Every structure is written in C-alpha cells, then in structure tokens.
Amino acid sequence: MRYRPNPKDYEFIWLVNNMNFFETSLWLHKEYQKKDFIITCRDKEWKTYISKEERRRLSEYGLIFLRKRLGDYKKNVYKVIKEVDKAFKGIEKKNLNISNNDLKIDFLKNIKFASSLWELYFFTEYFMHDEVSKIIEEKNDKSLLKKVHEMQKIKFNLRKVLNKTIFKGNIFEKYLDEIQRRTKRKDLGHLHYGEIADLIVGKKVDKINRTYFVLGRFNGWKPIVGKDALSIIDSLDQELLKEKNYEIKGQIANKGHYKGYVKIIPFDLKEDIDKAIRKMNKGDVLVTGSTGPEMIVACHKAGAIVTEEGGICSHAAIVSRELKIPCVIGTKIATQILKDGDYIEVDAYKGVVRKISK
C-alpha cells in the first residue's frame, strides 16, 4: 500500500449496520468522492470518517450555502423528490419480464435517480453545520436560525424518500432478486452497481469477497480488501475506542435531565424497525445512531434521546424540541458502550450521558 491514512487526522462521523458494497456504491456519489472521507466495513459494521481539515472546510462552506444558496437548493430538492417519488412508485408495479439489455438500462436509470437524491442530501449532513451552530449559539442570529428550520424540513422530506433506497424492502431488492435469478450469482451484495450491470448482459465479472473493505480518497476510491483493509480498520477503530469511558459526551440538542433504561435501536438497514420499536417501553431512553422519519414513533415513546451522529439540522434535534424531552446528539460511540437495560442519566444541560446505579 503506497499511502496509509493517519487515524489522528480523521474523526468518526457515523456507523451503519448491514450496509454492503452494492449499497455503498449507490451511496458514494461525487460530493463524497471529491472530498477526504474514508469508509470501512468489517463484521457488517460500516463506518464513515472525515478528515478534520475537510470538516473545517465543509463547515465554512455550509454557512455560505445556507445563507446564499438555500432558496435555489430548496426548489431543486422538491422538484427532484416529486420526480423520484413518481419513478419509485412505478418500480413497485413494474413487470421485470424484459430483455437483459432493457433490465440493465432500467436498473442503471433508477440507480441514477437514487444517487441524485443522495447527492442532494449531502448538503443537509451535520458535518456541514458546525460553523452555523456556533454562530447561532454565540450571536443568536435569528435570520440564520430561520434558514436552519427550512433545512430541517428539507432534510426530513428527503430522508423519507431516501429510505426507500436502502432499508429493508427497498426498491432495489426487486431488481437484485431478478438479477440473481438470471445470473445465478449470490454475491451481488459484494459488487459495485456497475459490475452488476455488466453481469446482466453477460459480461465476465470475477467473484470477490468484500465482506470487509476500505474506500477513501487517499487511494482514489479503489477498494482495499484483505490484510491491508483490516490493518487500516484496526488503526481507525483503536483511535475511536480511545474515547470509550463511562461518561459519554455529545452536543445538547434540547436541554433537560432524565434517568431511565436504555433501549438501543441501531441504524441497521436489515432491521425490522417497527418490530424493534414495539419492544421499546414508554419512557425508555432511545439510544441510536440516527433518528430519521422511520424512528418517529420511537421518539414519541422515549423519555430522552441519545444519538451517535447529528447536528443542528438533525431529526433528533427537531423532534426532541417538539416533544420537550432531553436530547444529546453526536456522541459517536453511545451504541458501542451502552446496552439494552442499562440505567443511565442523560444530562442535557452539560451534554453528558452516564451509566448509573439505580
């Protein structure tokens, strides 16, 4: 390996469970590829890291974007949502009894639709809004806060459509089932969507085990597998685990103080979210990676919310304020330290979560 990234130069931003290489290729649009991110996957745990310098640059750009480009962005988002939502509904009714070439064309067309949504969603991500949060907190900038509220709504509506591209029962499962039937290949989850498109029309694509992999701008986004991948993953994980202790720190999304039992609902693409929510008791502390539209019912049952990711535009920040419950976001490691049934204190005046004895 010609270049090895220094873990100290990067920071963890989120964890997703059960995201495979195909789904990664769908998600990895040009906005990420132009920037200094690293993606790792091991034991079905998919993690994303951003360089500290890149986060600083994006934070500065996020402020400019919100102040000067939000209007045009909003128009474009709702135009695309309308088009894509219509296309996705058509897929549910579509008969895939078509030629291999037509199947390839249709598959790639909808990949393009989905990727365009993910590209728009990039500008709502929490790493874009560090500087925005700082200015609102320090200067009480009401004009900027109004724009943040607009962005929160955009993010929520985009996420509702995006969930149809990745969660269990997503629109691409239909295609992958048909492609597997035709090609007899059971390793589609290990392939890039472009490799799958080649398979459809009979081109040779070698089998490769991408159960664990690393991708990053540092090597031109070429997949790293094998011992080299594990070595990079180990070094990044070791740096992240240095933060582990019994006091978890994050940002305050909504002030308050609460003690309760932990209910972890991981950000898991194969999880039956509704089933997991039904197992949650009223008043539990919801601990999760991210709170999208799929988690709204869980938020309403929660006595407090703790997330690993999130910023001023996050769903957790919006919902916790509406429900008037304490919320700490951006803890990075909460689901890795806490477990179901732990009794914890959520101090959302200090942005701290602690394990305690009852």
XYZ file of C-alpha atoms in Angstrom:
358
model
C 0.000 0.000 0.000
C 1.618 3.247 -1.168
C -0.138 5.536 1.307
C -1.671 4.809 4.679
C -4.001 7.395 6.266
C -3.090 8.685 9.722
C -6.026 7.921 12.079
C -5.249 11.057 14.108
C -6.130 13.176 11.048
C -9.665 11.761 10.848
C -12.762 11.694 13.003
C -15.616 9.217 13.090
C -18.976 10.517 11.861
C -21.377 7.557 11.737
C -21.991 3.831 11.947
C -24.485 1.855 9.855
C -25.102 -1.862 10.350
C -25.546 -4.259 7.424
C -24.629 -1.892 4.599
C -22.963 -3.927 1.864
C -20.661 -2.990 -1.020
C -23.516 -2.614 -3.534
C -25.332 -0.174 -1.246
C -22.058 1.665 -0.683
C -21.594 2.106 -4.441
C -25.120 3.517 -4.691
C -24.470 5.983 -1.854
C -20.945 7.029 -2.864
C -21.757 9.967 -5.160
C -19.412 12.636 -6.486
C -19.759 15.008 -3.496
C -18.135 12.367 -1.287
C -15.634 11.274 -3.907
C -14.269 14.815 -4.291
C -13.649 15.079 -0.553
C -11.469 13.449 2.092
C -13.646 10.688 3.556
C -12.826 7.106 4.488
C -15.358 4.260 4.534
C -14.678 0.993 6.346
C -16.685 -2.200 6.676
C -15.996 -5.149 8.984
C -18.346 -7.634 10.651
C -21.281 -5.873 8.955
C -20.349 -2.605 10.691
C -19.996 0.179 8.128
C -18.246 3.298 9.410
C -17.502 6.650 7.838
C -14.694 9.019 8.799
C -13.927 12.553 7.651
C -10.581 14.322 7.795
C -10.524 17.114 10.364
C -9.348 19.581 7.744
C -12.157 18.560 5.357
C -14.728 19.011 8.104
C -13.419 22.516 8.766
C -13.713 23.385 5.051
C -17.197 21.910 4.739
C -18.342 23.733 7.865
C -17.253 27.058 6.366
C -18.912 26.217 3.055
C -22.088 25.076 4.850
C -22.513 28.563 6.302
C -22.170 30.186 2.862
C -24.518 27.597 1.349
C -27.225 28.211 3.945
C -27.026 31.992 3.629
C -26.794 32.316 -0.154
C -27.965 29.144 -1.876
C -30.787 27.708 0.214
C -33.572 29.117 -1.999
C -32.390 27.516 -5.241
C -31.450 24.330 -3.423
C -34.930 24.040 -1.900
C -36.628 24.410 -5.307
C -34.361 21.775 -6.815
C -34.889 19.332 -3.947
C -38.671 19.379 -4.138
C -38.586 19.105 -7.924
C -36.346 16.034 -7.719
C -38.369 14.489 -4.869
C -41.506 14.726 -6.999
C -39.812 13.088 -9.990
C -38.104 10.356 -7.994
C -41.124 9.529 -5.861
C -43.135 9.002 -9.045
C -40.367 6.819 -10.501
C -40.090 4.713 -7.349
C -43.840 4.103 -7.212
C -43.615 2.913 -10.809
C -40.960 0.361 -9.843
C -43.295 -1.294 -7.340
C -45.755 -2.043 -10.162
C -43.149 -2.775 -12.828
C -43.019 -6.156 -14.546
C -39.378 -7.183 -14.931
C -40.159 -9.734 -17.631
C -37.938 -7.788 -20.031
C -34.740 -8.402 -22.006
C -31.356 -8.388 -20.281
C -30.387 -5.172 -22.035
C -33.623 -3.438 -21.005
C -33.170 -4.688 -17.441
C -29.673 -3.197 -17.352
C -30.924 0.150 -18.686
C -33.810 0.261 -16.209
C -31.592 -0.762 -13.280
C -28.991 1.933 -14.029
C -31.670 4.576 -14.610
C -33.045 4.053 -11.114
C -29.560 3.899 -9.612
C -29.039 7.350 -11.147
C -32.316 8.587 -9.610
C -31.329 7.304 -6.169
C -27.807 8.692 -6.404
C -29.160 12.133 -7.325
C -31.159 12.120 -4.089
C -28.152 11.125 -2.000
C -26.151 13.888 -3.655
C -28.740 16.474 -2.615
C -28.904 15.024 0.897
C -25.171 15.627 1.331
C -25.798 19.335 1.992
C -28.072 18.518 4.948
C -25.469 16.373 6.737
C -24.395 17.504 10.174
C -20.724 17.971 9.314
C -21.822 20.886 7.099
C -23.230 22.882 10.004
C -20.576 23.213 12.731
C -19.976 26.893 11.952
C -23.719 27.527 11.612
C -24.349 26.092 15.099
C -21.540 28.170 16.569
C -22.851 31.453 15.122
C -26.438 30.804 16.206
C -25.286 29.959 19.732
C -22.876 32.897 20.071
C -24.759 35.620 18.179
C -28.380 34.480 18.393
C -28.671 35.011 14.619
C -32.437 34.672 14.077
C -32.208 35.018 10.304
C -29.779 32.116 10.149
C -31.908 30.093 12.573
C -34.899 30.542 10.257
C -32.854 29.076 7.407
C -31.842 26.173 9.636
C -35.514 25.403 10.255
C -36.075 25.359 6.486
C -33.138 22.988 6.053
C -34.505 20.724 8.794
C -37.755 20.296 6.834
C -35.867 19.656 3.594
C -33.721 17.019 5.306
C -36.758 15.255 6.765
C -38.596 15.124 3.425
C -35.521 13.967 1.523
C -34.887 11.223 4.061
C -38.435 9.869 3.719
C -37.828 9.199 0.018
C -34.228 8.058 0.516
C -35.294 5.374 2.974
C -36.899 3.586 0.015
C -33.432 3.083 -1.499
C -31.624 1.401 1.399
C -33.822 -0.004 4.172
C -35.359 -3.466 4.248
C -37.910 -3.733 1.436
C -36.145 -1.074 -0.660
C -36.815 -0.607 -4.373
C -33.611 -2.346 -5.463
C -34.416 -5.665 -3.784
C -36.795 -6.412 -6.660
C -34.030 -5.835 -9.208
C -31.408 -7.814 -7.290
C -33.753 -10.794 -6.886
C -34.376 -10.834 -10.636
C -30.687 -10.350 -11.481
C -29.699 -13.171 -9.131
C -32.302 -15.429 -10.747
C -30.888 -14.713 -14.205
C -27.169 -14.773 -13.397
C -27.174 -17.428 -10.631
C -24.787 -15.147 -8.711
C -25.280 -14.981 -4.963
C -22.576 -12.374 -4.330
C -24.362 -9.293 -5.692
C -24.004 -7.518 -2.349
C -20.215 -7.668 -2.818
C -20.317 -5.922 -6.203
C -20.422 -2.331 -7.428
C -23.650 -1.470 -9.252
C -21.588 -1.083 -12.455
C -20.287 -4.639 -12.076
C -23.855 -5.860 -11.564
C -24.936 -4.043 -14.743
C -22.159 -5.847 -16.642
C -23.313 -9.191 -15.243
C -26.852 -8.623 -16.504
C -25.692 -8.513 -20.124
C -23.360 -11.483 -19.789
C -20.001 -9.808 -19.218
C -17.482 -11.632 -17.048
C -17.179 -10.281 -13.510
C -14.833 -12.095 -11.150
C -16.091 -13.130 -7.740
C -14.549 -11.146 -4.917
C -15.083 -11.227 -1.166
C -15.833 -7.706 0.040
C -17.149 -8.740 3.443
C -14.674 -6.204 4.767
C -13.260 -3.336 2.775
C -11.860 0.189 2.912
C -12.555 3.021 0.470
C -11.164 6.543 0.503
C -9.929 9.473 -1.493
C -6.441 8.733 -0.163
C -6.104 5.958 -2.784
C -8.520 7.159 -5.466
C -11.523 5.268 -4.031
C -10.147 1.906 -5.147
C -11.483 -0.875 -2.886
C -8.926 -2.235 -0.426
C -9.602 -5.750 0.869
C -7.645 -8.434 2.705
C -4.929 -7.754 5.277
C -4.376 -4.177 4.105
C -8.045 -3.358 4.747
C -8.034 -4.958 8.194
C -4.880 -3.085 9.145
C -6.454 0.287 8.283
C -9.724 -0.612 10.019
C -7.856 -1.666 13.174
C -5.910 1.598 13.321
C -9.049 3.735 12.890
C -11.012 1.670 15.436
C -8.225 1.925 18.001
C -8.228 5.702 17.700
C -12.023 5.784 18.079
C -12.029 3.444 21.080
C -9.725 5.772 22.989
C -12.881 7.810 23.590
C -14.619 4.958 25.400
C -15.431 5.565 29.051
C -18.438 5.600 31.318
C -19.184 9.240 30.617
C -20.343 9.796 27.051
C -20.123 13.328 25.723
C -22.061 14.966 22.914
C -23.863 18.131 21.899
C -27.004 19.475 23.527
C -29.961 19.269 21.143
C -32.615 20.003 23.759
C -31.905 20.806 27.397
C -33.176 18.709 30.264
C -32.316 15.965 32.718
C -33.586 12.384 32.701
C -32.865 8.967 34.189
C -34.100 5.795 32.564
C -33.410 2.428 30.975
C -31.622 2.180 27.642
C -33.331 0.898 24.513
C -30.899 0.618 21.624
C -32.299 0.700 18.108
C -29.249 0.619 15.827
C -29.099 2.260 12.425
C -29.435 -1.109 10.693
C -30.507 -1.460 7.061
C -31.810 -5.011 7.579
C -33.522 -4.350 10.919
C -37.298 -4.577 11.215
C -37.567 -1.088 12.722
C -41.275 -1.377 13.554
C -40.666 -4.620 15.457
C -37.780 -3.060 17.391
C -39.925 -0.058 18.316
C -42.723 -2.317 19.579
C -40.241 -3.814 22.065
C -39.475 -0.361 23.441
C -41.195 0.683 26.683
C -42.719 4.095 27.199
C -40.149 6.255 28.973
C -37.064 4.329 27.818
C -34.021 6.308 26.715
C -33.769 5.868 22.951
C -30.120 5.285 22.025
C -29.447 5.116 18.298
C -27.092 6.069 15.534
C -29.533 8.316 13.740
C -33.183 9.312 14.031
C -34.798 9.532 10.614
C -38.518 9.505 9.760
C -38.552 5.741 10.410
C -37.821 6.449 14.112
C -40.546 8.984 14.847
C -42.728 6.514 16.798
C -39.708 5.541 18.925
C -39.017 9.208 19.665
C -42.590 9.653 20.891
C -42.154 6.714 23.302
C -38.806 7.981 24.603
C -38.150 9.815 27.857
C -34.895 11.105 26.348
C -32.892 10.641 23.147
C -29.179 9.933 22.687
C -27.669 9.674 19.194
C -24.211 8.974 17.804
C -24.499 11.431 14.958
C -26.411 14.624 14.471
C -26.221 18.370 14.353
C -28.441 21.417 14.361
C -30.469 20.100 11.390
C -30.854 16.542 12.704
C -34.221 14.873 13.148
C -33.383 14.228 16.811
C -32.871 17.943 17.410
C -36.215 18.794 15.808
C -38.290 16.071 17.464
C -36.811 16.457 20.956
C -37.681 20.158 20.968
C -41.211 19.420 19.768
C -41.683 16.716 22.426
C -39.846 18.738 25.102
C -37.576 15.849 26.086
C -33.813 15.921 26.813
C -31.605 15.072 23.873
C -27.845 14.649 23.454
C -26.545 14.167 19.907
C -23.196 13.491 18.260
C -21.869 11.126 20.954
C -20.118 8.947 18.294
C -19.939 5.823 20.490
C -23.177 5.522 22.523
C -24.421 2.294 20.888
C -20.958 0.749 21.307
C -20.776 1.426 25.063
C -24.367 1.127 26.230
C -26.623 -1.920 26.022
C -30.340 -2.577 26.427
C -31.435 -2.318 30.050
C -28.561 -0.131 31.260
C -29.759 2.515 33.696
C -28.388 5.889 32.639
C -28.532 9.575 33.370
C -28.976 11.955 30.448
C -27.691 15.373 31.461
C -28.687 17.528 28.526
C -27.586 20.681 30.335
C -23.970 19.562 30.041
C -24.235 17.241 27.027
C -23.229 14.199 29.079
C -24.617 10.649 29.382
C -23.560 8.439 32.315
C -24.170 4.871 33.443
C -25.511 4.918 36.997
C -26.813 2.529 39.641
C -30.496 2.668 40.419
